[in-house]
PDB file of C-alpha atoms in Angstrom:
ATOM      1  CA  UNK A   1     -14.293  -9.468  23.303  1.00  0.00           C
ATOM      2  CA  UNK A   2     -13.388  -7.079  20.589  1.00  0.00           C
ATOM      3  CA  UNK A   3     -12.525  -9.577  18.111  1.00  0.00           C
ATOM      4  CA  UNK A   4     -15.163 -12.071  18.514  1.00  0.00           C
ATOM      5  CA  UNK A   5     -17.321  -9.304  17.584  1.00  0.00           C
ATOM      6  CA  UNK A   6     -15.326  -8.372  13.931  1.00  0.00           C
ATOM      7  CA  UNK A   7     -15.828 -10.432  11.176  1.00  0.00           C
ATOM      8  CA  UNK A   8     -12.723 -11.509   9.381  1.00  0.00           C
ATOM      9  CA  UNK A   9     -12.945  -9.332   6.386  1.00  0.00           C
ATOM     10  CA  UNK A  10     -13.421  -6.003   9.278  1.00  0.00           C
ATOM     11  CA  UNK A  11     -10.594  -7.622  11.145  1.00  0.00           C
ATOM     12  CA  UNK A  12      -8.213  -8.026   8.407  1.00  0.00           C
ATOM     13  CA  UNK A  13      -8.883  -4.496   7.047  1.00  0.00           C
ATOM     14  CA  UNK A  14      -8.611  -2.738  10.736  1.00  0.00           C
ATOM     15  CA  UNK A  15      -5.432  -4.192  11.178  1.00  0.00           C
ATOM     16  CA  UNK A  16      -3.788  -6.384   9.596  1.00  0.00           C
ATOM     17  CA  UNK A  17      -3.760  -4.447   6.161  1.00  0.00           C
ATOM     18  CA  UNK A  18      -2.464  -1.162   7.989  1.00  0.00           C
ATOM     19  CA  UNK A  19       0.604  -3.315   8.634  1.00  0.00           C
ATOM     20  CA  UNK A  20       0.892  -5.166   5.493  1.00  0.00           C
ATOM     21  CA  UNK A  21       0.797  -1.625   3.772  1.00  0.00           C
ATOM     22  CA  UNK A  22       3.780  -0.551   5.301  1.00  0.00           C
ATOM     23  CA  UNK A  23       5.998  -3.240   5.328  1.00  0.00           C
ATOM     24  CA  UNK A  24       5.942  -3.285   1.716  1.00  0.00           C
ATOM     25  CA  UNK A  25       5.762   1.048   1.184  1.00  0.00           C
ATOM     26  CA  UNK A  26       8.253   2.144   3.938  1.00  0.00           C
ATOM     27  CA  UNK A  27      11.548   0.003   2.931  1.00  0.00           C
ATOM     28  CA  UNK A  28      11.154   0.001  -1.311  1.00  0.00           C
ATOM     29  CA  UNK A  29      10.564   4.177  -1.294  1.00  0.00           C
ATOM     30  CA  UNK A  30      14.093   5.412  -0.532  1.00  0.00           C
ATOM     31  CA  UNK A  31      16.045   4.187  -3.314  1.00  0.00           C
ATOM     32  CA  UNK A  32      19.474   3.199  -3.598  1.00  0.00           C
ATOM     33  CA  UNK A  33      21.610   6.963  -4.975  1.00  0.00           C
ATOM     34  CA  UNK A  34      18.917   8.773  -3.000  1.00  0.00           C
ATOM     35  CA  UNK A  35      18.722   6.597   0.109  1.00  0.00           C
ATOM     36  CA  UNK A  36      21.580   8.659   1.835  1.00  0.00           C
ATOM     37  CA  UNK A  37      19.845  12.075   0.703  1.00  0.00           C
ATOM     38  CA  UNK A  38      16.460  10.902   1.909  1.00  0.00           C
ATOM     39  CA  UNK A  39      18.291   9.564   5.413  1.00  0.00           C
ATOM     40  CA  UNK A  40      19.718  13.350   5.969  1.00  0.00           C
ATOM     41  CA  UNK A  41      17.231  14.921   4.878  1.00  0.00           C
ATOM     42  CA  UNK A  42      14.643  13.595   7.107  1.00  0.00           C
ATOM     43  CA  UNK A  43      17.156  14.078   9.941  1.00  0.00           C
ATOM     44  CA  UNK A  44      17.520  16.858   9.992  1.00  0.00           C
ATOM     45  CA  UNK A  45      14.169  18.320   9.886  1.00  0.00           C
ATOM     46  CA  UNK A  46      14.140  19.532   6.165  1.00  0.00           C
ATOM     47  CA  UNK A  47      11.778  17.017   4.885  1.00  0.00           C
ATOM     48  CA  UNK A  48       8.760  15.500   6.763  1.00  0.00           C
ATOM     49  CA  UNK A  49       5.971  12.955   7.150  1.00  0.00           C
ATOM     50  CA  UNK A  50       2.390  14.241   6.757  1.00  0.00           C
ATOM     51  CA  UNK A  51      -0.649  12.079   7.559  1.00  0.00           C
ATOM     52  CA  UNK A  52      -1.605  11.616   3.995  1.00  0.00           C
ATOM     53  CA  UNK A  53       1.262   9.419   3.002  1.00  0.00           C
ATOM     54  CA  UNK A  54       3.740  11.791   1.289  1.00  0.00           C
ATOM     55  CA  UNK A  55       6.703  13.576   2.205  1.00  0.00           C
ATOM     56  CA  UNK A  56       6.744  18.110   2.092  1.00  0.00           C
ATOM     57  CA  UNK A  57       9.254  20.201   2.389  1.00  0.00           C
ATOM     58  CA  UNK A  58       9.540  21.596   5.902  1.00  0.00           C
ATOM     59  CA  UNK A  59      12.052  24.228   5.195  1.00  0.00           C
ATOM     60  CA  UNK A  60      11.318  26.709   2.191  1.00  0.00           C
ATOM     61  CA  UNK A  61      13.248  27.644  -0.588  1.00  0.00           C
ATOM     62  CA  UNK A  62      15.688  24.074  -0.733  1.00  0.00           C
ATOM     63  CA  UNK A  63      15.840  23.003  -4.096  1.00  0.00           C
ATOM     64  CA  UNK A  64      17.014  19.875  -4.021  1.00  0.00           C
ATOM     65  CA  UNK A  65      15.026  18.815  -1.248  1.00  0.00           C
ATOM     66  CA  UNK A  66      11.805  19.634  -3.252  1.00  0.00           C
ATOM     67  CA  UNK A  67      14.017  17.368  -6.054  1.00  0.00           C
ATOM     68  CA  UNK A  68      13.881  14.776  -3.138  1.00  0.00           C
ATOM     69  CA  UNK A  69      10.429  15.146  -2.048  1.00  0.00           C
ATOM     70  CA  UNK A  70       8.863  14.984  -5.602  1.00  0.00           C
ATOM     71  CA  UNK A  71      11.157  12.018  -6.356  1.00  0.00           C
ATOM     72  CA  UNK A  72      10.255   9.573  -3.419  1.00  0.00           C
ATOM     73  CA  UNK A  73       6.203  10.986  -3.482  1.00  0.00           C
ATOM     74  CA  UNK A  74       6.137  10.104  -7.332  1.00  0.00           C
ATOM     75  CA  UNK A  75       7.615   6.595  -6.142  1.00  0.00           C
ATOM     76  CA  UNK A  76       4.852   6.176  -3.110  1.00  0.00           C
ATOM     77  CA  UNK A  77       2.108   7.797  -5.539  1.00  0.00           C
ATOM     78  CA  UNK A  78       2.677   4.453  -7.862  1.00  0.00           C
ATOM     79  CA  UNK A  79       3.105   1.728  -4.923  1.00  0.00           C
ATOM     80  CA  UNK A  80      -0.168   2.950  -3.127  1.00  0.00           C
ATOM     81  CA  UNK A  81      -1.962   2.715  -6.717  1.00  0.00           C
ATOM     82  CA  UNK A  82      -0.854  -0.727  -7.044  1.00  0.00           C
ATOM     83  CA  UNK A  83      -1.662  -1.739  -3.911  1.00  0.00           C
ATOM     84  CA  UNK A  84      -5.158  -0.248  -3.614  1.00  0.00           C
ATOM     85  CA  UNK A  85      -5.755  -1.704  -7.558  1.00  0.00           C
ATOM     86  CA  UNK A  86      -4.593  -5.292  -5.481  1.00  0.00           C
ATOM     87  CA  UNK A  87      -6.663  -4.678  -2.418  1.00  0.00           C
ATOM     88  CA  UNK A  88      -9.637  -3.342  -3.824  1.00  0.00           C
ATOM     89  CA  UNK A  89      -9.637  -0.112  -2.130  1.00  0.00           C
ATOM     90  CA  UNK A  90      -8.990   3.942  -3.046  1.00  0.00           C
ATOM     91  CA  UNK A  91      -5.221   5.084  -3.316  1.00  0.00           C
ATOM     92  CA  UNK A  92      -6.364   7.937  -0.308  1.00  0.00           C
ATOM     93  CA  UNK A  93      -7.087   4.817   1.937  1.00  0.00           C
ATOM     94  CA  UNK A  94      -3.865   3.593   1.363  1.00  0.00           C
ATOM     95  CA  UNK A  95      -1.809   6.924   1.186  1.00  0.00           C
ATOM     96  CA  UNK A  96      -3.782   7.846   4.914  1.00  0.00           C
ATOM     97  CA  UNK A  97      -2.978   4.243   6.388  1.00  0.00           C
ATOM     98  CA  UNK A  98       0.625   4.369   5.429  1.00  0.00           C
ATOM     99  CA  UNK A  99       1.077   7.959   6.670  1.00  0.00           C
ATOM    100  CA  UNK A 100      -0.462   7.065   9.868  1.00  0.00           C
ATOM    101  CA  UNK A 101       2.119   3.950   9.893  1.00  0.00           C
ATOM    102  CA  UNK A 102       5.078   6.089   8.792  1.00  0.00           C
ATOM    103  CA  UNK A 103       4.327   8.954  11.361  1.00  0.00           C
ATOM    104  CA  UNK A 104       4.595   6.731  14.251  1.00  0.00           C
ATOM    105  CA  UNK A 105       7.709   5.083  12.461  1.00  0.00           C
ATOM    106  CA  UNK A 106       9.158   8.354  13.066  1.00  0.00           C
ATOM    107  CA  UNK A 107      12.388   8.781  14.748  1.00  0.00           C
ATOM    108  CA  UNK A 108      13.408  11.858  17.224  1.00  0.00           C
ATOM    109  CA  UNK A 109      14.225  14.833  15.701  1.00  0.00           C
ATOM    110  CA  UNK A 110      12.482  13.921  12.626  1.00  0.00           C
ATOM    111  CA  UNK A 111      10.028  15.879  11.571  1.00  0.00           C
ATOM    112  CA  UNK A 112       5.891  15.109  10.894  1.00  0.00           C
ATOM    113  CA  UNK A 113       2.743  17.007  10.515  1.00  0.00           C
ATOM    114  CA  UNK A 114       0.284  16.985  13.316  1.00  0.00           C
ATOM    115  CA  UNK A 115      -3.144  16.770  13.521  1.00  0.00           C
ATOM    116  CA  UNK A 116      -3.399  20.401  14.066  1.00  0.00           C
ATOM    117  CA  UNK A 117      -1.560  21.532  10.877  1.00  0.00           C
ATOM    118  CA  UNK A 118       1.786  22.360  12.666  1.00  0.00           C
ATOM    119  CA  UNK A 119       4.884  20.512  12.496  1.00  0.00           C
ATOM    120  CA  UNK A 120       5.940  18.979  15.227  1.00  0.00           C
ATOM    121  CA  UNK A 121       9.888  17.760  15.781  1.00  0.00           C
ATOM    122  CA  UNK A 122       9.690  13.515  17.182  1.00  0.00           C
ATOM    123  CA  UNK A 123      10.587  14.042  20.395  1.00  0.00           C
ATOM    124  CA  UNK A 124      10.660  10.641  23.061  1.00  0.00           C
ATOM    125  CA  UNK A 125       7.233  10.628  23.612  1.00  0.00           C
ATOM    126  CA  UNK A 126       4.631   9.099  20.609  1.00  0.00           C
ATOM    127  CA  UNK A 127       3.763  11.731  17.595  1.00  0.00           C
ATOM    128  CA  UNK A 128       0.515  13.203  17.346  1.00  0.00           C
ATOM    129  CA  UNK A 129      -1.721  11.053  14.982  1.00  0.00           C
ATOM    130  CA  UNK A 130      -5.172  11.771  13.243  1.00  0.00           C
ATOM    131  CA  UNK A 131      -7.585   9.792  15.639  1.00  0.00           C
ATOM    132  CA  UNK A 132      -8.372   7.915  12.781  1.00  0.00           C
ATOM    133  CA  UNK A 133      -5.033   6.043  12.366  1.00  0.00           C
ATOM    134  CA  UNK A 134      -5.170   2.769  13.323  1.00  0.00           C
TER     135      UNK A 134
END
């Protein structure tokens, strides 16, 4: 069996941190004024998830979405730094795990990055992850 053969230090990092990451990164970054924004945004394809843990700008030449985007990265930039300073590991392990989490999170018509550089638009079916996402 697969977990008879992880220790509980591998165990705990393969999964059970990739979940404990985003339960406490993916409800505190939209904020309260911007919650709506961030909402509309992300439905309707302007802004999207990309694998490393931060939003981008889908669309060019919005403004206020790059506002957005800046805003709620700054505010993920600082959670996965305290969280990697807590769990002993590097804020790109954190930022990767989270965007892997927040990428299958996504909703359809929402917008993420795929593997291959290209964004794709959530459709029914599960989004395209790195094959190193947990």
């Amino acid at each position: 069996m697969l977990i008879k053969n992880i220790s509980g230090a591998k165990l705990a990092r393969k999964f059970l941190l990739p979940l404990a990451v985003t339960a406490m990164i993916a409800a505190p970054v939209p904020v309260s004024a911007q919650d709506l924004s961030y909402k509309s945004a992300k439905s309707a394809g302007i802004i999207g998830e990309k694998p490393d843990g931060y939003l981008e700008v889908v669309s060019s030449g919005n403004a206020e979405a790059r506002k957005l985007v800046n805003s709620v990265n700054i505010k993920r930039k600082a959670k996965y730094t305290e969280l990697a300073a807590q769990k002993g590991v590097t804020v790109q392990d954190i930022a990767f795990t989270t965007g892997c989490n927040l990428i299958a999170q996504t909703s359809p018509g929402e917008k993420y990055l795929a593997p291959n550089g290209q964004w794709m638009t959530r459709d029914g079916s599960p989004p395209q992850r790195d094959a190193r996402c947990p």
